[in-house]
Amino acid sequence: MVGRFAPSPTGPLHLGSLRTALAAWLSARAAGSRFLVRIEDLDPQRSRREWEADQLHDLAALGIDWDEAPVRQSERFGLYQAALVELERTGRLYPCFCTRAEIRAAASAPHGDLPEGAYPGTCRAITPAERDARVAAGERHALRVDAGAVGISYEDALLGPQSSLVDDFVVRRADGVPAYQLAVVIDDADQQIEQVVRGADLADSTGRQILLARWLGLPVAAYAHVGLVLGADGARLAKRHGAATIADRDEPVEATLALLAHSLGLARERESVGSAAELLDGFDPAALPRGDIMLGAPSQR
Ligand code: GLU
């Protein structure tokens, strides 16, 4: 088996991401699997090499290791482009000319059984002749899949049976950048990832990714979505909650590791843990806690 952690280098890793990384690493290593780190730096505006280095440093500080030099999505656009060509060839895509405001307005209106915020498929109705003319005229557009609100089900190792209706999501942004939903599917298949352990905020995206994998004839990994870490106010942990990153915490990194281990049910409160490898003995991924957890405001430097 191969497992992975795939952070976006847009800032320091906070406790929620570190906890997910630890769960992913333990799940892979306890099964004797390889483990990879992939840098999801698709977005040229938000991704920075400094954050990449900072994130890898923090992972290593916890004792998390990986078997190959991390790949960067920014260096793999050719792979994503080939997948877009294939999706286009098989008639799965259409150009979407909607502005952000139009998408917001459309998505806020109810439409059939699709979940709230789903794109209702406005541009799907444009005739092929008009589409071609507008694209030929250079009108700015994203590429969306024609998903047909198909229902996708899968068994999540932590969340149990999941099912969702897939909306017409974007696979290439209007600025030409491949969308995360596409790149993640191509990369997980290309890197032969069989076990995806990641944050529960991505559970809703899984149906989209399984659909793309099916269309492209790619294998589908096993998924386990780990609960999010919330701040004391119940909102997802963020900078404003105080010491949410290793650099911000006024404690040795072992203390942060101990906190994460305790939050995963792997150590008693404040039990000392020297390194991630100490948690491998008897680790059972099926026993990871379900649901989001709150980590109270820790001391701040
Ligand atoms: N890059 C994504 C993030 O940092 C994670 C993608 C994934 O694990 O599939 O939220």
Tab-separated table of C-alpha atoms and ligand atoms in Angstrom:
chain	number	residue	atom	x	y	z
A	1	MET	CA	0.000	0.000	0.000
A	2	VAL	CA	1.016	3.600	-0.463
A	3	GLY	CA	-0.254	6.430	1.728
A	4	ARG	CA	0.253	10.163	1.417
A	5	PHE	CA	-0.112	13.632	2.853
A	6	ALA	CA	-0.731	16.434	0.376
A	7	PRO	CA	-0.501	19.899	1.906
A	8	SER	CA	-0.971	23.162	0.056
A	9	PRO	CA	2.026	25.428	0.780
A	10	THR	CA	-0.025	28.525	1.523
A	11	GLY	CA	1.015	29.003	5.142
A	12	PRO	CA	2.368	27.084	8.119
A	13	LEU	CA	0.690	23.755	8.952
A	14	HIS	CA	-1.695	24.219	11.835
A	15	LEU	CA	-2.616	21.630	14.440
A	16	GLY	CA	-5.473	20.258	12.349
A	17	SER	CA	-3.226	19.545	9.363
A	18	LEU	CA	-0.452	18.187	11.571
A	19	ARG	CA	-2.940	15.866	13.236
A	20	THR	CA	-4.162	14.658	9.840
A	21	ALA	CA	-0.577	14.176	8.661
A	22	LEU	CA	0.204	12.139	11.752
A	23	ALA	CA	-2.897	9.962	11.260
A	24	ALA	CA	-1.999	9.430	7.589
A	25	TRP	CA	1.614	8.579	8.363
A	26	LEU	CA	0.697	6.183	11.178
A	27	SER	CA	-1.940	4.480	9.004
A	28	ALA	CA	0.631	3.884	6.269
A	29	ARG	CA	3.588	2.923	8.424
A	30	ALA	CA	1.602	0.656	10.745
A	31	ALA	CA	0.568	-1.299	7.632
A	32	GLY	CA	4.202	-1.453	6.476
A	33	SER	CA	3.333	0.878	3.570
A	34	ARG	CA	5.251	3.492	1.728
A	35	PHE	CA	4.404	7.095	2.505
A	36	LEU	CA	4.660	10.098	0.187
A	37	VAL	CA	4.302	13.838	0.620
A	38	ARG	CA	2.931	15.787	-2.323
A	39	ILE	CA	3.092	19.559	-2.550
A	40	GLU	CA	-0.250	20.864	-3.819
A	41	ASP	CA	1.027	24.167	-5.135
A	42	LEU	CA	-1.391	24.511	-8.044
A	43	ASP	CA	-2.339	28.035	-7.139
A	44	PRO	CA	0.535	30.286	-8.174
A	45	GLN	CA	-0.918	33.281	-6.281
A	46	ARG	CA	-1.126	31.569	-2.893
A	47	SER	CA	1.665	28.967	-2.927
A	48	ARG	CA	5.165	29.806	-1.733
A	49	ARG	CA	8.380	27.793	-1.635
A	50	GLU	CA	9.110	29.156	1.854
A	51	TRP	CA	5.904	27.612	3.150
A	52	GLU	CA	6.744	24.335	1.477
A	53	ALA	CA	10.089	24.213	3.310
A	54	ASP	CA	8.427	25.281	6.551
A	55	GLN	CA	5.767	22.572	6.281
A	56	LEU	CA	8.307	19.815	5.500
A	57	HIS	CA	10.403	21.000	8.427
A	58	ASP	CA	7.451	20.746	10.820
A	59	LEU	CA	6.481	17.282	9.578
A	60	ALA	CA	10.045	16.065	10.054
A	61	ALA	CA	10.157	17.642	13.521
A	62	LEU	CA	7.259	15.395	14.556
A	63	GLY	CA	9.132	12.355	13.235
A	64	ILE	CA	7.077	11.981	10.055
A	65	ASP	CA	9.209	10.753	7.144
A	66	TRP	CA	8.540	10.035	3.467
A	67	ASP	CA	10.033	7.676	0.923
A	68	GLU	CA	10.637	9.873	-2.114
A	69	ALA	CA	11.396	13.516	-2.723
A	70	PRO	CA	8.027	15.306	-2.601
A	71	VAL	CA	6.545	16.061	-6.027
A	72	ARG	CA	5.090	19.477	-6.779
A	73	GLN	CA	1.836	19.808	-8.663
A	74	SER	CA	3.140	22.978	-10.298
A	75	GLU	CA	5.618	20.785	-12.179
A	76	ARG	CA	2.991	18.333	-13.421
A	77	PHE	CA	0.649	20.494	-15.511
A	78	GLY	CA	1.354	18.291	-18.559
A	79	LEU	CA	-0.290	15.315	-16.838
A	80	TYR	CA	-3.365	17.339	-15.929
A	81	GLN	CA	-3.581	18.772	-19.435
A	82	ALA	CA	-3.539	15.259	-20.902
A	83	ALA	CA	-6.459	14.319	-18.637
A	84	LEU	CA	-8.354	17.441	-19.746
A	85	VAL	CA	-7.822	16.457	-23.376
A	86	GLU	CA	-9.188	12.993	-22.623
A	87	LEU	CA	-12.234	14.397	-20.805
A	88	GLU	CA	-12.838	16.789	-23.689
A	89	ARG	CA	-12.506	13.988	-26.237
A	90	THR	CA	-15.084	11.897	-24.414
A	91	GLY	CA	-17.537	14.806	-24.253
A	92	ARG	CA	-17.395	15.290	-20.488
A	93	LEU	CA	-16.578	19.022	-20.452
A	94	TYR	CA	-18.187	22.327	-21.279
A	95	PRO	CA	-16.902	25.891	-21.035
A	96	CYS	CA	-18.398	28.019	-18.273
A	97	PHE	CA	-18.435	31.772	-18.886
A	98	CYS	CA	-20.091	32.686	-15.581
A	99	THR	CA	-18.487	35.390	-13.487
A	100	ARG	CA	-17.967	34.809	-9.775
A	101	ALA	CA	-21.007	36.920	-8.956
A	102	GLU	CA	-23.136	34.946	-11.414
A	103	ILE	CA	-21.965	31.667	-9.893
A	104	ARG	CA	-22.753	32.928	-6.390
A	105	ALA	CA	-26.229	34.049	-7.410
A	106	ALA	CA	-26.938	30.816	-9.283
A	107	ALA	CA	-25.606	28.612	-6.516
A	108	SER	CA	-27.726	30.283	-3.851
A	109	ALA	CA	-30.984	29.417	-5.658
A	110	PRO	CA	-32.358	25.941	-4.950
A	111	HIS	CA	-31.926	23.497	-7.820
A	112	GLY	CA	-33.302	20.007	-7.653
A	113	ASP	CA	-31.577	17.624	-5.300
A	114	LEU	CA	-28.091	19.118	-5.609
A	115	PRO	CA	-26.530	20.259	-2.340
A	116	GLU	CA	-26.580	23.915	-1.380
A	117	GLY	CA	-23.919	25.933	-3.165
A	118	ALA	CA	-23.749	23.529	-6.111
A	119	TYR	CA	-23.380	24.995	-9.589
A	120	PRO	CA	-26.736	24.515	-11.330
A	121	GLY	CA	-25.265	24.031	-14.785
A	122	THR	CA	-26.196	27.404	-16.302
A	123	CYS	CA	-23.610	27.244	-19.099
A	124	ARG	CA	-24.456	23.632	-19.918
A	125	ALA	CA	-27.523	25.000	-21.731
A	126	ILE	CA	-25.495	27.107	-24.180
A	127	THR	CA	-25.692	25.683	-27.703
A	128	PRO	CA	-22.521	24.153	-29.186
A	129	ALA	CA	-22.444	26.845	-31.895
A	130	GLU	CA	-22.568	29.680	-29.356
A	131	ARG	CA	-20.006	27.946	-27.147
A	132	ASP	CA	-17.570	27.592	-30.013
A	133	ALA	CA	-18.063	31.198	-31.091
A	134	ARG	CA	-17.500	32.565	-27.585
A	135	VAL	CA	-14.411	30.404	-27.018
A	136	ALA	CA	-13.052	31.364	-30.450
A	137	ALA	CA	-13.615	35.035	-29.581
A	138	GLY	CA	-11.332	34.541	-26.585
A	139	GLU	CA	-13.991	34.953	-23.924
A	140	ARG	CA	-12.656	34.012	-20.495
A	141	HIS	CA	-14.004	30.662	-19.333
A	142	ALA	CA	-13.460	27.802	-16.929
A	143	LEU	CA	-14.018	24.179	-17.898
A	144	ARG	CA	-16.645	22.193	-16.024
A	145	VAL	CA	-17.648	18.567	-16.143
A	146	ASP	CA	-21.148	17.602	-17.187
A	147	ALA	CA	-21.748	15.399	-14.143
A	148	GLY	CA	-25.499	15.022	-14.620
A	149	ALA	CA	-26.020	15.174	-10.829
A	150	VAL	CA	-24.953	11.530	-10.672
A	151	GLY	CA	-25.021	9.893	-7.235
A	152	ILE	CA	-21.721	8.469	-5.993
A	153	SER	CA	-21.359	6.272	-2.938
A	154	TYR	CA	-18.289	5.031	-1.139
A	155	GLU	CA	-17.372	3.531	2.195
A	156	ASP	CA	-15.261	5.828	4.347
A	157	ALA	CA	-13.124	4.005	6.895
A	158	LEU	CA	-13.989	6.564	9.568
A	159	LEU	CA	-17.231	8.233	8.443
A	160	GLY	CA	-18.948	5.045	7.279
A	161	PRO	CA	-21.100	4.845	4.132
A	162	GLN	CA	-21.122	8.129	2.211
A	163	SER	CA	-23.128	9.235	-0.781
A	164	SER	CA	-23.492	12.495	-2.641
A	165	LEU	CA	-24.855	13.960	-5.849
A	166	VAL	CA	-22.094	15.415	-7.968
A	167	ASP	CA	-22.571	18.876	-9.455
A	168	ASP	CA	-20.861	20.307	-12.547
A	169	PHE	CA	-17.592	21.191	-10.840
A	170	VAL	CA	-14.634	23.051	-12.350
A	171	VAL	CA	-11.659	21.057	-13.660
A	172	ARG	CA	-9.782	23.972	-15.206
A	173	ARG	CA	-10.027	27.434	-13.775
A	174	ALA	CA	-10.617	30.505	-15.916
A	175	ASP	CA	-6.944	31.478	-15.435
A	176	GLY	CA	-5.935	28.181	-17.045
A	177	VAL	CA	-4.800	26.515	-13.805
A	178	PRO	CA	-5.980	22.898	-13.417
A	179	ALA	CA	-8.407	22.554	-10.526
A	180	TYR	CA	-7.508	20.682	-7.342
A	181	GLN	CA	-10.341	18.180	-7.992
A	182	LEU	CA	-8.646	17.060	-11.194
A	183	ALA	CA	-5.012	17.195	-10.112
A	184	VAL	CA	-5.612	15.177	-6.952
A	185	VAL	CA	-7.194	12.336	-8.928
A	186	ILE	CA	-4.395	12.228	-11.489
A	187	ASP	CA	-1.698	12.379	-8.828
A	188	ASP	CA	-3.192	9.809	-6.477
A	189	ALA	CA	-3.438	7.390	-9.423
A	190	ASP	CA	-0.011	8.261	-10.833
A	191	GLN	CA	1.624	7.823	-7.434
A	192	GLN	CA	-0.331	4.600	-6.846
A	193	ILE	CA	-1.857	5.910	-3.650
A	194	GLU	CA	-4.166	3.280	-2.221
A	195	GLN	CA	-4.968	4.889	1.098
A	196	VAL	CA	-6.065	8.513	1.391
A	197	VAL	CA	-6.235	9.797	4.956
A	198	ARG	CA	-7.158	13.484	4.937
A	199	GLY	CA	-9.275	16.139	6.632
A	200	ALA	CA	-13.048	15.752	6.833
A	201	ASP	CA	-13.456	19.075	5.009
A	202	LEU	CA	-12.647	17.111	1.848
A	203	ALA	CA	-15.230	14.370	2.378
A	204	ASP	CA	-17.685	16.317	0.200
A	205	SER	CA	-15.179	16.377	-2.658
A	206	THR	CA	-14.676	12.643	-2.709
A	207	GLY	CA	-17.695	11.895	-4.913
A	208	ARG	CA	-16.343	14.285	-7.536
A	209	GLN	CA	-12.944	12.651	-7.420
A	210	ILE	CA	-14.340	9.126	-7.670
A	211	LEU	CA	-16.412	10.203	-10.682
A	212	LEU	CA	-13.335	11.617	-12.442
A	213	ALA	CA	-11.322	8.485	-11.654
A	214	ARG	CA	-14.068	6.321	-13.165
A	215	TRP	CA	-14.284	8.440	-16.301
A	216	LEU	CA	-10.527	8.318	-16.747
A	217	GLY	CA	-10.296	4.596	-16.010
A	218	LEU	CA	-8.154	5.195	-12.910
A	219	PRO	CA	-8.181	3.181	-9.672
A	220	VAL	CA	-10.028	4.606	-6.665
A	221	ALA	CA	-8.209	4.715	-3.322
A	222	ALA	CA	-9.643	3.785	0.076
A	223	TYR	CA	-10.652	6.915	1.983
A	224	ALA	CA	-10.537	7.833	5.651
A	225	HIS	CA	-11.567	11.379	6.567
A	226	VAL	CA	-10.214	12.553	9.896
A	227	GLY	CA	-12.202	15.069	11.933
A	228	LEU	CA	-11.142	18.693	11.988
A	229	VAL	CA	-9.561	20.527	14.880
A	230	LEU	CA	-11.739	23.348	16.143
A	231	GLY	CA	-10.802	26.334	18.253
A	232	ALA	CA	-12.373	26.986	21.649
A	233	ASP	CA	-15.265	28.830	19.949
A	234	GLY	CA	-16.194	25.790	17.864
A	235	ALA	CA	-14.968	27.268	14.567
A	236	ARG	CA	-12.292	25.558	12.526
A	237	LEU	CA	-8.857	26.218	14.014
A	238	ALA	CA	-7.267	29.315	12.503
A	239	LYS	CA	-4.646	31.898	13.273
A	240	ARG	CA	-6.997	34.007	15.353
A	241	HIS	CA	-7.378	31.159	17.866
A	242	GLY	CA	-3.819	31.652	19.029
A	243	ALA	CA	-0.991	29.152	18.986
A	244	ALA	CA	-2.172	26.973	16.122
A	245	THR	CA	1.225	26.205	14.589
A	246	ILE	CA	4.431	24.659	15.902
A	247	ALA	CA	6.305	27.943	15.531
A	248	ASP	CA	3.676	29.768	17.578
A	249	ARG	CA	3.656	27.339	20.448
A	250	ASP	CA	5.727	28.074	23.478
A	251	GLU	CA	6.726	24.468	24.082
A	252	PRO	CA	9.129	21.797	22.810
A	253	VAL	CA	7.868	20.067	19.670
A	254	GLU	CA	7.461	16.846	21.688
A	255	ALA	CA	4.741	18.564	23.695
A	256	THR	CA	2.857	19.404	20.511
A	257	LEU	CA	3.284	15.814	19.359
A	258	ALA	CA	1.951	14.599	22.709
A	259	LEU	CA	-1.092	16.875	22.332
A	260	LEU	CA	-1.761	15.535	18.825
A	261	ALA	CA	-1.260	11.928	19.971
A	262	HIS	CA	-3.693	12.456	22.825
A	263	SER	CA	-6.213	14.038	20.451
A	264	LEU	CA	-5.985	10.907	18.281
A	265	GLY	CA	-6.587	8.665	21.275
A	266	LEU	CA	-3.010	7.371	21.164
A	267	ALA	CA	-1.624	8.725	24.425
A	268	ARG	CA	-2.854	9.862	27.798
A	269	GLU	CA	-3.068	13.575	28.443
A	270	ARG	CA	0.435	15.081	28.674
A	271	GLU	CA	1.998	11.631	28.337
A	272	SER	CA	5.422	12.194	26.850
A	273	VAL	CA	5.916	11.082	23.248
A	274	GLY	CA	9.413	11.474	21.838
A	275	SER	CA	8.673	10.840	18.209
A	276	ALA	CA	5.846	9.734	15.906
A	277	ALA	CA	7.406	6.271	15.592
A	278	GLU	CA	6.675	5.632	19.284
A	279	LEU	CA	2.976	5.631	18.418
A	280	LEU	CA	3.232	2.851	15.841
A	281	ASP	CA	3.132	-0.028	18.277
A	282	GLY	CA	-0.432	-1.366	18.322
A	283	PHE	CA	-1.750	1.489	16.173
A	284	ASP	CA	-5.165	0.646	14.694
A	285	PRO	CA	-6.475	3.079	12.048
A	286	ALA	CA	-10.030	1.822	12.601
A	287	ALA	CA	-9.823	3.024	16.213
A	288	LEU	CA	-9.065	6.653	15.302
A	289	PRO	CA	-11.610	8.997	16.857
A	290	ARG	CA	-14.541	10.078	14.707
A	291	GLY	CA	-15.760	13.640	14.411
A	292	ASP	CA	-14.227	17.035	14.962
A	293	ILE	CA	-12.371	17.827	18.145
A	294	MET	CA	-11.777	20.983	20.065
A	295	LEU	CA	-8.302	21.828	21.246
A	296	GLY	CA	-8.531	24.550	23.844
A	297	ALA	CA	-6.457	27.676	23.450
A	298	PRO	CA	-2.881	26.613	24.206
A	299	SER	CA	-0.242	28.943	25.552
A	300	GLN	CA	1.022	31.465	23.069
A	301	ARG	CA	4.498	32.753	22.612
B	1	GLU	N1	-4.098	20.039	-0.593
B	1	GLU	C1	-5.277	19.787	0.173
B	1	GLU	C2	-5.257	20.654	1.419
B	1	GLU	O1	-4.203	21.085	1.836
B	1	GLU	C3	-5.432	18.343	0.591
B	1	GLU	C4	-5.769	17.483	-0.564
B	1	GLU	C5	-6.024	16.022	-0.257
B	1	GLU	O2	-5.557	15.513	0.766
B	1	GLU	O3	-6.683	15.403	-1.077
B	1	GLU	O4	-6.291	20.877	1.987
